[in-house]
Amino acid sequence: MPETGEDEVDYAERAAAKSQVTKDAWEATIEDMYAMEEELEEQGWTVTAIGAGHTAPESPRAEPKGRFGLTYTIPDNYAEAFREAFREDGFERYEVYRGEQEGTAFQVTALYDDETETAVLLAGAYELRHANPLIATAMKTGEMYSHVRLLDGTHLGSFRHEGYELFFPDADRRMNEVTEEMEKAMGMVEGDADAETVRQMSGDEPEPNANARVGIDADPSAAEVEAGRAAAEARESEDDRADEEDE
């Protein structure tokens, strides 16, 4: 049997601990959703509470082309209940209850149709590292969407939300961090860019996202990204030569 190094053991333990933390956070999110459902029902509301099997932050680069928001993939057995509750011209009021654990956002989005006293509660979780393009788009447009679909791709309905702040309360900070990484990638400032951030904010057909902090395009072309990387490598080589001369 191959020997296992201490580093591998530590990584496995950290991964297991993270898995348990996220599992506990999801269970707490579901419990909160059902507690909200019970409270609303006591007040006479008709409530449909659904825990999504998968939640994805989609930017306009995702399909269908141009759509953005959080997309909730729900179990098939909830489809009929959702269809009965949903109406396209309703649910103008909403609340978002969210928390973060280990880089993952856990949230319950409560959607209210005051006219019919109907509420839809959507529980979801997604990794924040995948949300940057969506956050940039939401900041640019000043609005957000929640989409509900089935596993086979059937679209059940979408909700439009005025504002984005309840979904992304730290949007400004996150976009400032993105700007810094893109500036590094484009050679505008020194430092090694985070490859994952650059990959997310770049694409074959990127949607221009004007960044609020410096007004640059947060979606540089592939050529600009490559030029930035080359410039960073050149600076690193110059620094190495300078260190050798000093020695």
PDB file of C-alpha atoms in Angstrom, residues 91-229:
ATOM      1  CA  PHE A  91     -44.384  38.327  -6.748  1.00  0.00           C
ATOM      2  CA  GLU A  92     -43.055  41.871  -6.892  1.00  0.00           C
ATOM      3  CA  ARG A  93     -41.990  41.795  -3.232  1.00  0.00           C
ATOM      4  CA  TYR A  94     -39.091  39.655  -2.068  1.00  0.00           C
ATOM      5  CA  GLU A  95     -36.666  39.086   0.790  1.00  0.00           C
ATOM      6  CA  VAL A  96     -33.335  37.279   0.880  1.00  0.00           C
ATOM      7  CA  TYR A  97     -32.000  35.492   3.941  1.00  0.00           C
ATOM      8  CA  ARG A  98     -28.408  34.435   3.396  1.00  0.00           C
ATOM      9  CA  GLY A  99     -25.199  33.395   5.054  1.00  0.00           C
ATOM     10  CA  GLU A 100     -21.757  32.240   3.953  1.00  0.00           C
ATOM     11  CA  GLN A 101     -19.675  29.261   4.981  1.00  0.00           C
ATOM     12  CA  GLU A 102     -16.407  28.045   3.463  1.00  0.00           C
ATOM     13  CA  GLY A 103     -16.809  30.163   0.326  1.00  0.00           C
ATOM     14  CA  THR A 104     -20.388  29.023  -0.275  1.00  0.00           C
ATOM     15  CA  ALA A 105     -23.512  31.187  -0.079  1.00  0.00           C
ATOM     16  CA  PHE A 106     -26.562  29.595   1.539  1.00  0.00           C
ATOM     17  CA  GLN A 107     -29.810  31.466   1.139  1.00  0.00           C
ATOM     18  CA  VAL A 108     -33.572  31.412   1.164  1.00  0.00           C
ATOM     19  CA  THR A 109     -35.277  33.754  -1.285  1.00  0.00           C
ATOM     20  CA  ALA A 110     -38.831  34.549  -0.180  1.00  0.00           C
ATOM     21  CA  LEU A 111     -41.121  35.736  -2.985  1.00  0.00           C
ATOM     22  CA  TYR A 112     -44.463  37.295  -2.092  1.00  0.00           C
ATOM     23  CA  ASP A 113     -47.584  37.799  -4.186  1.00  0.00           C
ATOM     24  CA  ASP A 114     -49.506  40.118  -1.868  1.00  0.00           C
ATOM     25  CA  GLU A 115     -52.612  40.143  -4.055  1.00  0.00           C
ATOM     26  CA  THR A 116     -53.217  36.406  -3.660  1.00  0.00           C
ATOM     27  CA  GLU A 117     -51.292  35.962  -0.383  1.00  0.00           C
ATOM     28  CA  THR A 118     -49.136  33.348  -2.040  1.00  0.00           C
ATOM     29  CA  ALA A 119     -45.459  32.871  -1.189  1.00  0.00           C
ATOM     30  CA  VAL A 120     -42.725  30.865  -2.883  1.00  0.00           C
ATOM     31  CA  LEU A 121     -39.647  30.035  -0.816  1.00  0.00           C
ATOM     32  CA  LEU A 122     -36.539  28.943  -2.717  1.00  0.00           C
ATOM     33  CA  ALA A 123     -33.554  27.550  -0.819  1.00  0.00           C
ATOM     34  CA  GLY A 124     -30.257  27.302  -2.662  1.00  0.00           C
ATOM     35  CA  ALA A 125     -26.500  27.186  -2.240  1.00  0.00           C
ATOM     36  CA  TYR A 126     -23.696  28.078  -4.641  1.00  0.00           C
ATOM     37  CA  GLU A 127     -19.953  28.682  -4.587  1.00  0.00           C
ATOM     38  CA  LEU A 128     -19.184  32.391  -4.490  1.00  0.00           C
ATOM     39  CA  ARG A 129     -16.125  31.975  -6.702  1.00  0.00           C
ATOM     40  CA  HIS A 130     -18.489  31.307  -9.626  1.00  0.00           C
ATOM     41  CA  ALA A 131     -20.622  34.406  -9.022  1.00  0.00           C
ATOM     42  CA  ASN A 132     -18.339  37.266 -10.106  1.00  0.00           C
ATOM     43  CA  PRO A 133     -19.634  37.644 -13.703  1.00  0.00           C
ATOM     44  CA  LEU A 134     -23.228  37.648 -12.424  1.00  0.00           C
ATOM     45  CA  ILE A 135     -22.416  40.218  -9.726  1.00  0.00           C
ATOM     46  CA  ALA A 136     -20.824  42.497 -12.333  1.00  0.00           C
ATOM     47  CA  THR A 137     -23.906  42.216 -14.549  1.00  0.00           C
ATOM     48  CA  ALA A 138     -26.308  42.836 -11.663  1.00  0.00           C
ATOM     49  CA  MET A 139     -24.372  45.957 -10.655  1.00  0.00           C
ATOM     50  CA  LYS A 140     -24.445  47.199 -14.232  1.00  0.00           C
ATOM     51  CA  THR A 141     -28.187  46.650 -14.746  1.00  0.00           C
ATOM     52  CA  GLY A 142     -29.349  47.369 -11.195  1.00  0.00           C
ATOM     53  CA  GLU A 143     -31.574  44.308 -11.105  1.00  0.00           C
ATOM     54  CA  MET A 144     -31.550  40.560 -10.500  1.00  0.00           C
ATOM     55  CA  TYR A 145     -33.509  37.506 -11.615  1.00  0.00           C
ATOM     56  CA  SER A 146     -34.360  34.137 -10.122  1.00  0.00           C
ATOM     57  CA  HIS A 147     -35.084  31.344 -12.611  1.00  0.00           C
ATOM     58  CA  VAL A 148     -36.645  27.990 -11.810  1.00  0.00           C
ATOM     59  CA  ARG A 149     -36.150  24.938 -14.007  1.00  0.00           C
ATOM     60  CA  LEU A 150     -36.258  21.154 -13.928  1.00  0.00           C
ATOM     61  CA  LEU A 151     -33.329  18.798 -14.375  1.00  0.00           C
ATOM     62  CA  ASP A 152     -34.223  18.230 -18.042  1.00  0.00           C
ATOM     63  CA  GLY A 153     -33.971  21.969 -18.690  1.00  0.00           C
ATOM     64  CA  THR A 154     -37.719  22.747 -18.662  1.00  0.00           C
ATOM     65  CA  HIS A 155     -38.132  26.379 -17.647  1.00  0.00           C
ATOM     66  CA  LEU A 156     -40.915  26.813 -15.095  1.00  0.00           C
ATOM     67  CA  GLY A 157     -40.766  30.537 -14.412  1.00  0.00           C
ATOM     68  CA  SER A 158     -38.628  33.587 -13.677  1.00  0.00           C
ATOM     69  CA  PHE A 159     -38.828  36.340 -11.076  1.00  0.00           C
ATOM     70  CA  ARG A 160     -37.440  39.838 -11.631  1.00  0.00           C
ATOM     71  CA  HIS A 161     -36.065  41.692  -8.607  1.00  0.00           C
ATOM     72  CA  GLU A 162     -35.520  45.423  -8.241  1.00  0.00           C
ATOM     73  CA  GLY A 163     -31.951  45.804  -7.027  1.00  0.00           C
ATOM     74  CA  TYR A 164     -29.228  43.258  -6.311  1.00  0.00           C
ATOM     75  CA  GLU A 165     -27.962  44.300  -2.882  1.00  0.00           C
ATOM     76  CA  LEU A 166     -29.896  41.695  -0.884  1.00  0.00           C
ATOM     77  CA  PHE A 167     -28.372  38.943  -3.014  1.00  0.00           C
ATOM     78  CA  PHE A 168     -24.823  40.344  -2.991  1.00  0.00           C
ATOM     79  CA  PRO A 169     -24.360  42.627   0.039  1.00  0.00           C
ATOM     80  CA  ASP A 170     -20.576  42.756  -0.507  1.00  0.00           C
ATOM     81  CA  ALA A 171     -20.760  43.338  -4.273  1.00  0.00           C
ATOM     82  CA  ASP A 172     -18.563  46.457  -4.233  1.00  0.00           C
ATOM     83  CA  ARG A 173     -15.772  44.718  -2.346  1.00  0.00           C
ATOM     84  CA  ARG A 174     -15.891  41.656  -4.587  1.00  0.00           C
ATOM     85  CA  MET A 175     -15.786  43.747  -7.754  1.00  0.00           C
ATOM     86  CA  ASN A 176     -12.865  45.772  -6.421  1.00  0.00           C
ATOM     87  CA  GLU A 177     -11.005  42.498  -5.920  1.00  0.00           C
ATOM     88  CA  VAL A 178     -11.923  41.406  -9.455  1.00  0.00           C
ATOM     89  CA  THR A 179     -10.654  44.710 -10.835  1.00  0.00           C
ATOM     90  CA  GLU A 180      -7.314  44.210  -9.137  1.00  0.00           C
ATOM     91  CA  GLU A 181      -6.958  40.705 -10.618  1.00  0.00           C
ATOM     92  CA  MET A 182      -7.911  41.920 -14.104  1.00  0.00           C
ATOM     93  CA  GLU A 183      -5.441  44.807 -13.857  1.00  0.00           C
ATOM     94  CA  LYS A 184      -2.732  42.278 -13.022  1.00  0.00           C
ATOM     95  CA  ALA A 185      -3.725  40.066 -15.947  1.00  0.00           C
ATOM     96  CA  MET A 186      -3.687  43.043 -18.317  1.00  0.00           C
ATOM     97  CA  GLY A 187      -0.264  44.188 -17.090  1.00  0.00           C
ATOM     98  CA  MET A 188      -1.626  47.432 -15.645  1.00  0.00           C
ATOM     99  CA  VAL A 189      -0.218  46.684 -12.185  1.00  0.00           C
ATOM    100  CA  GLU A 190       2.411  44.316 -10.866  1.00  0.00           C
ATOM    101  CA  GLY A 191       1.526  40.959  -9.382  1.00  0.00           C
ATOM    102  CA  ASP A 192       0.351  37.518 -10.430  1.00  0.00           C
ATOM    103  CA  ALA A 193      -3.307  37.398 -11.391  1.00  0.00           C
ATOM    104  CA  ASP A 194      -5.623  34.748 -10.000  1.00  0.00           C
ATOM    105  CA  ALA A 195      -6.170  32.442 -12.968  1.00  0.00           C
ATOM    106  CA  GLU A 196      -9.658  31.394 -11.893  1.00  0.00           C
ATOM    107  CA  THR A 197     -10.887  35.002 -11.650  1.00  0.00           C
ATOM    108  CA  VAL A 198      -9.420  35.834 -15.055  1.00  0.00           C
ATOM    109  CA  ARG A 199     -11.012  32.731 -16.579  1.00  0.00           C
ATOM    110  CA  GLN A 200     -14.424  33.587 -15.145  1.00  0.00           C
ATOM    111  CA  MET A 201     -14.391  37.185 -16.279  1.00  0.00           C
ATOM    112  CA  SER A 202     -13.110  36.328 -19.775  1.00  0.00           C
ATOM    113  CA  GLY A 203     -14.891  34.366 -22.482  1.00  0.00           C
ATOM    114  CA  ASP A 204     -15.293  33.762 -26.191  1.00  0.00           C
ATOM    115  CA  GLU A 205     -18.192  36.201 -26.354  1.00  0.00           C
ATOM    116  CA  PRO A 206     -17.862  38.273 -23.182  1.00  0.00           C
ATOM    117  CA  GLU A 207     -20.514  40.686 -21.999  1.00  0.00           C
ATOM    118  CA  PRO A 208     -18.862  44.073 -21.298  1.00  0.00           C
ATOM    119  CA  ASN A 209     -19.040  44.796 -17.583  1.00  0.00           C
ATOM    120  CA  ALA A 210     -17.925  48.336 -16.761  1.00  0.00           C
ATOM    121  CA  ASN A 211     -16.248  48.187 -13.384  1.00  0.00           C
ATOM    122  CA  ALA A 212     -17.431  50.781 -10.909  1.00  0.00           C
ATOM    123  CA  ARG A 213     -14.026  51.410  -9.343  1.00  0.00           C
ATOM    124  CA  VAL A 214     -11.820  52.299 -12.307  1.00  0.00           C
ATOM    125  CA  GLY A 215     -14.185  52.193 -15.285  1.00  0.00           C
ATOM    126  CA  ILE A 216     -12.251  49.530 -17.188  1.00  0.00           C
ATOM    127  CA  ASP A 217     -13.791  46.655 -19.112  1.00  0.00           C
ATOM    128  CA  ALA A 218     -13.865  43.717 -16.700  1.00  0.00           C
ATOM    129  CA  ASP A 219     -13.933  41.317 -19.665  1.00  0.00           C
ATOM    130  CA  PRO A 220     -10.621  41.770 -21.544  1.00  0.00           C
ATOM    131  CA  SER A 221     -10.072  39.937 -24.786  1.00  0.00           C
ATOM    132  CA  ALA A 222      -7.985  36.765 -24.879  1.00  0.00           C
ATOM    133  CA  ALA A 223      -5.161  38.722 -26.529  1.00  0.00           C
ATOM    134  CA  GLU A 224      -5.202  41.318 -23.734  1.00  0.00           C
ATOM    135  CA  VAL A 225      -5.093  38.593 -21.087  1.00  0.00           C
ATOM    136  CA  GLU A 226      -2.159  36.887 -22.827  1.00  0.00           C
ATOM    137  CA  ALA A 227      -0.343  40.214 -23.167  1.00  0.00           C
ATOM    138  CA  GLY A 228      -0.830  40.834 -19.462  1.00  0.00           C
ATOM    139  CA  ARG A 229       0.568  37.444 -18.572  1.00  0.00           C
TER     140      ARG A 229
END
